CSV table of C-alpha atoms in Angstrom, one decimal:
chain,number,residue,atom,x,y,z
A,7,UNK,CA,-14.4,-17.1,12.2
A,8,UNK,CA,-11.1,-18.9,12.5
A,9,UNK,CA,-12.6,-22.3,12.7
A,10,UNK,CA,-15.8,-21.9,10.7
A,11,UNK,CA,-14.7,-20.8,7.2
A,12,UNK,CA,-11.8,-20.5,4.9
A,13,UNK,CA,-12.5,-16.8,5.0
A,14,UNK,CA,-11.6,-15.5,8.5
A,15,UNK,CA,-13.6,-12.3,8.3
A,16,UNK,CA,-10.6,-10.0,8.6
A,17,UNK,CA,-8.1,-9.2,5.8
A,18,UNK,CA,-4.7,-8.8,7.4
A,19,UNK,CA,-3.4,-7.0,4.3
A,20,UNK,CA,-5.7,-4.0,5.1
A,21,UNK,CA,-4.0,-3.2,8.5
A,22,UNK,CA,-2.5,0.1,7.2
A,23,UNK,CA,-6.0,1.1,5.9
A,24,UNK,CA,-7.5,0.5,9.3
A,25,UNK,CA,-4.6,2.4,10.9
A,26,UNK,CA,-5.4,5.3,8.5
A,27,UNK,CA,-9.0,5.4,9.7
A,28,UNK,CA,-8.0,5.3,13.3
A,29,UNK,CA,-5.8,8.4,12.8
A,30,UNK,CA,-8.1,10.3,10.4
A,31,UNK,CA,-11.7,9.9,11.7
A,32,UNK,CA,-12.1,12.2,14.6
A,33,UNK,CA,-15.5,13.9,14.5
A,34,UNK,CA,-16.0,12.7,10.9
A,35,UNK,CA,-19.1,11.3,9.2
A,36,UNK,CA,-18.0,8.2,7.3
A,37,UNK,CA,-19.6,6.0,4.7
A,38,UNK,CA,-18.1,2.4,4.5
A,39,UNK,CA,-19.3,0.8,1.2
A,40,UNK,CA,-19.0,-3.0,0.7
A,41,UNK,CA,-18.2,-3.0,4.4
A,42,UNK,CA,-18.0,-6.7,4.8
A,43,UNK,CA,-17.4,-7.3,8.6
A,44,UNK,CA,-17.0,-3.6,9.2
A,45,UNK,CA,-13.4,-3.5,10.3
A,46,UNK,CA,-12.9,-0.1,8.8
A,47,UNK,CA,-16.0,1.1,10.7
A,48,UNK,CA,-14.6,-0.3,13.9
A,49,UNK,CA,-11.3,1.6,13.3
A,50,UNK,CA,-13.1,4.8,12.5
A,51,UNK,CA,-15.3,4.6,15.6
A,52,UNK,CA,-12.3,3.9,17.8
A,53,UNK,CA,-10.6,6.9,16.1
A,54,UNK,CA,-13.4,9.2,17.2
A,55,UNK,CA,-15.8,9.2,14.2
A,56,UNK,CA,-19.2,10.6,15.3
A,57,UNK,CA,-21.1,8.6,12.6
A,58,UNK,CA,-20.2,5.6,10.5
A,59,UNK,CA,-22.6,3.9,8.0
A,60,UNK,CA,-21.6,0.4,7.0
A,61,UNK,CA,-23.3,-0.8,3.8
A,62,UNK,CA,-23.2,-4.4,2.5
A,63,UNK,CA,-25.7,-6.7,0.8
A,64,UNK,CA,-24.6,-9.7,3.0
A,65,UNK,CA,-26.7,-10.1,6.2
A,66,UNK,CA,-24.1,-12.4,7.7
A,67,UNK,CA,-21.3,-10.0,7.1
A,68,UNK,CA,-23.2,-7.1,8.8
A,69,UNK,CA,-24.0,-9.4,11.7
A,70,UNK,CA,-20.3,-10.1,12.1
A,71,UNK,CA,-19.8,-6.3,11.9
A,72,UNK,CA,-22.2,-5.8,14.8
A,73,UNK,CA,-20.3,-8.5,16.7
A,74,UNK,CA,-17.0,-6.7,16.0
A,75,UNK,CA,-18.5,-3.5,17.3
A,76,UNK,CA,-19.6,-5.2,20.5
A,77,UNK,CA,-16.2,-6.8,20.9
A,78,UNK,CA,-14.6,-3.3,20.8
A,79,UNK,CA,-17.2,-1.9,23.2
A,80,UNK,CA,-18.8,0.3,20.5
A,81,UNK,CA,-22.4,1.1,21.0
A,82,UNK,CA,-24.7,-0.5,18.4
A,83,UNK,CA,-26.9,1.9,16.4
A,84,UNK,CA,-29.1,0.0,14.0
A,85,UNK,CA,-28.9,2.7,11.4
A,86,UNK,CA,-25.2,2.2,11.2
A,87,UNK,CA,-25.7,-1.1,9.4
A,88,UNK,CA,-27.5,-0.9,6.1
A,89,UNK,CA,-28.4,-4.2,4.4
A,90,UNK,CA,-28.6,-3.0,0.8
A,91,UNK,CA,-26.8,-3.3,-2.5
A,92,UNK,CA,-24.4,-0.4,-2.7
A,93,UNK,CA,-26.0,1.0,-5.9
A,94,UNK,CA,-29.4,1.3,-4.0
A,95,UNK,CA,-27.8,2.9,-1.0
A,96,UNK,CA,-26.0,5.5,-3.2
A,97,UNK,CA,-29.3,6.3,-5.0
A,98,UNK,CA,-31.2,6.8,-1.7
A,99,UNK,CA,-28.3,8.8,-0.2
A,100,UNK,CA,-28.3,11.2,-3.2
A,101,UNK,CA,-32.1,11.7,-2.9
A,102,UNK,CA,-31.6,12.6,0.8
A,103,UNK,CA,-28.8,15.0,0.0
A,104,UNK,CA,-26.5,13.1,2.3
A,105,UNK,CA,-22.9,14.4,2.7
A,106,UNK,CA,-19.9,12.6,4.2
A,107,UNK,CA,-16.5,13.6,5.3
A,108,UNK,CA,-15.0,10.3,4.2
A,109,UNK,CA,-16.2,7.5,1.9
A,110,UNK,CA,-14.4,4.2,1.3
A,111,UNK,CA,-15.3,2.0,-1.6
A,112,UNK,CA,-13.8,-1.5,-1.6
A,113,UNK,CA,-15.9,-3.5,-4.1
A,114,UNK,CA,-15.9,-7.2,-4.8
A,115,UNK,CA,-14.5,-8.4,-8.2
A,116,UNK,CA,-16.5,-7.6,-11.3
A,117,UNK,CA,-19.0,-10.2,-12.5
A,118,UNK,CA,-17.5,-13.1,-14.6
A,119,UNK,CA,-19.6,-11.9,-17.5
A,120,UNK,CA,-17.4,-8.8,-17.8
A,121,UNK,CA,-14.4,-9.6,-20.0
A,122,UNK,CA,-13.1,-6.4,-21.4
A,123,UNK,CA,-11.0,-3.8,-19.5
A,124,UNK,CA,-13.7,-1.2,-20.5
A,125,UNK,CA,-16.5,-3.2,-18.8
A,126,UNK,CA,-14.4,-3.7,-15.7
A,127,UNK,CA,-13.4,-0.1,-15.5
A,128,UNK,CA,-17.0,1.0,-15.9
A,129,UNK,CA,-18.0,-1.3,-13.0
A,130,UNK,CA,-15.7,0.6,-10.7
A,131,UNK,CA,-15.9,4.1,-12.1
A,132,UNK,CA,-19.7,4.3,-12.0
A,133,UNK,CA,-20.0,4.0,-8.2
A,134,UNK,CA,-16.9,6.2,-7.7
A,135,UNK,CA,-18.5,9.1,-9.5
A,136,UNK,CA,-21.7,8.6,-7.5
A,137,UNK,CA,-19.6,8.7,-4.3
A,138,UNK,CA,-18.0,11.9,-5.4
A,139,UNK,CA,-21.4,13.7,-5.3
A,140,UNK,CA,-21.9,12.7,-1.7
A,141,UNK,CA,-18.6,14.1,-0.4
A,142,UNK,CA,-18.5,17.3,1.6
A,143,UNK,CA,-16.4,20.1,0.0
A,144,UNK,CA,-13.2,18.9,1.8
A,145,UNK,CA,-14.2,15.3,1.7
A,146,UNK,CA,-11.9,12.3,1.2
A,147,UNK,CA,-12.6,9.3,-1.0
A,148,UNK,CA,-10.6,6.1,-0.5
A,149,UNK,CA,-10.7,3.6,-3.4
A,150,UNK,CA,-9.4,0.1,-3.2
A,151,UNK,CA,-6.7,-0.7,-5.8
A,152,UNK,CA,-7.6,-4.2,-7.0
A,153,UNK,CA,-5.2,-6.4,-9.0
A,154,UNK,CA,-7.8,-8.0,-11.2
A,155,UNK,CA,-8.5,-5.0,-13.5
A,156,UNK,CA,-5.9,-5.8,-16.2
A,157,UNK,CA,-4.5,-2.3,-15.8
A,158,UNK,CA,-1.6,-1.0,-13.6
A,159,UNK,CA,-2.4,0.9,-10.4
A,160,UNK,CA,-1.2,4.1,-12.0
A,161,UNK,CA,-3.5,3.6,-14.9
A,162,UNK,CA,-6.4,3.0,-12.6
A,163,UNK,CA,-5.6,6.1,-10.6
A,164,UNK,CA,-5.4,8.2,-13.8
A,165,UNK,CA,-8.7,6.8,-15.0
A,166,UNK,CA,-10.4,7.9,-11.8
A,167,UNK,CA,-8.9,11.4,-11.9
A,168,UNK,CA,-9.8,11.7,-15.6
A,169,UNK,CA,-13.4,10.5,-15.2
A,170,UNK,CA,-14.2,12.6,-12.1
A,171,UNK,CA,-12.1,15.6,-13.2
A,172,UNK,CA,-12.0,17.1,-9.7
A,173,UNK,CA,-10.6,14.2,-7.7
A,174,UNK,CA,-6.8,14.3,-7.0
A,175,UNK,CA,-4.8,11.5,-5.3
A,176,UNK,CA,-3.3,12.7,-2.1
A,177,UNK,CA,-1.6,9.6,-0.9
A,178,UNK,CA,-1.3,5.8,-1.4
A,179,UNK,CA,-1.7,3.3,1.3
A,180,UNK,CA,0.3,0.1,0.8
A,181,UNK,CA,0.5,-3.3,2.2
A,182,UNK,CA,1.8,-3.9,5.7
A,183,UNK,CA,5.4,-5.0,6.4
A,184,UNK,CA,5.8,-8.7,5.8
A,185,UNK,CA,3.7,-8.8,2.7
A,186,UNK,CA,5.5,-9.4,-0.6
A,187,UNK,CA,3.4,-7.1,-2.7
A,188,UNK,CA,4.8,-3.7,-3.4
A,189,UNK,CA,1.6,-2.6,-5.1
A,190,UNK,CA,-0.7,0.1,-3.6
A,191,UNK,CA,-3.6,-1.2,-1.5
A,192,UNK,CA,-5.7,2.0,-1.4
A,193,UNK,CA,-5.7,5.4,-3.1
A,194,UNK,CA,-6.8,8.4,-1.1
A,195,UNK,CA,-8.4,11.1,-3.1
A,196,UNK,CA,-9.6,14.6,-2.3
A,197,UNK,CA,-11.8,17.0,-4.3
A,198,UNK,CA,-9.9,20.0,-5.8
A,199,UNK,CA,-11.7,23.2,-6.4
A,200,UNK,CA,-11.1,25.8,-9.0
């Protein structure tokens, strides 16, 4: 989409996240929430994932995702593209007792009607806790570390660990070389037992 929109359809600052998926998806079942144009799904499939579900409420974004699959010679399975609000998909997935090896949640900014830190944190923590219930016992949850929360990345990470009780941050994925930001881009969590 280089000539069509201001938004090109690919965020260059997520290159290391895509690299992570390429290296950590072999034979995994992956849920890509707020998938946008499915670049994480493409990386996961190229890395050997046996199943990737891309969920977004934008029809045009998912259509671009299918185009990206085709451009990378990945077979199109219609069930891999779910045109639903994430909250609806999570509710249906829980009813079906779905279980995933890896889930990534990279939501859009909170609504402008949310002004307080508490409201904004609840906007993120609610879906995160629902995702936790869909993880396999050794499952991994990647959470985008946004800079519009009015809290530090460490405070956000601690809030996730406190609210979920059993999620522990294993690693942090940063920005690629050449970007000025030294902030984390993505947190990688795993469920701890006992």
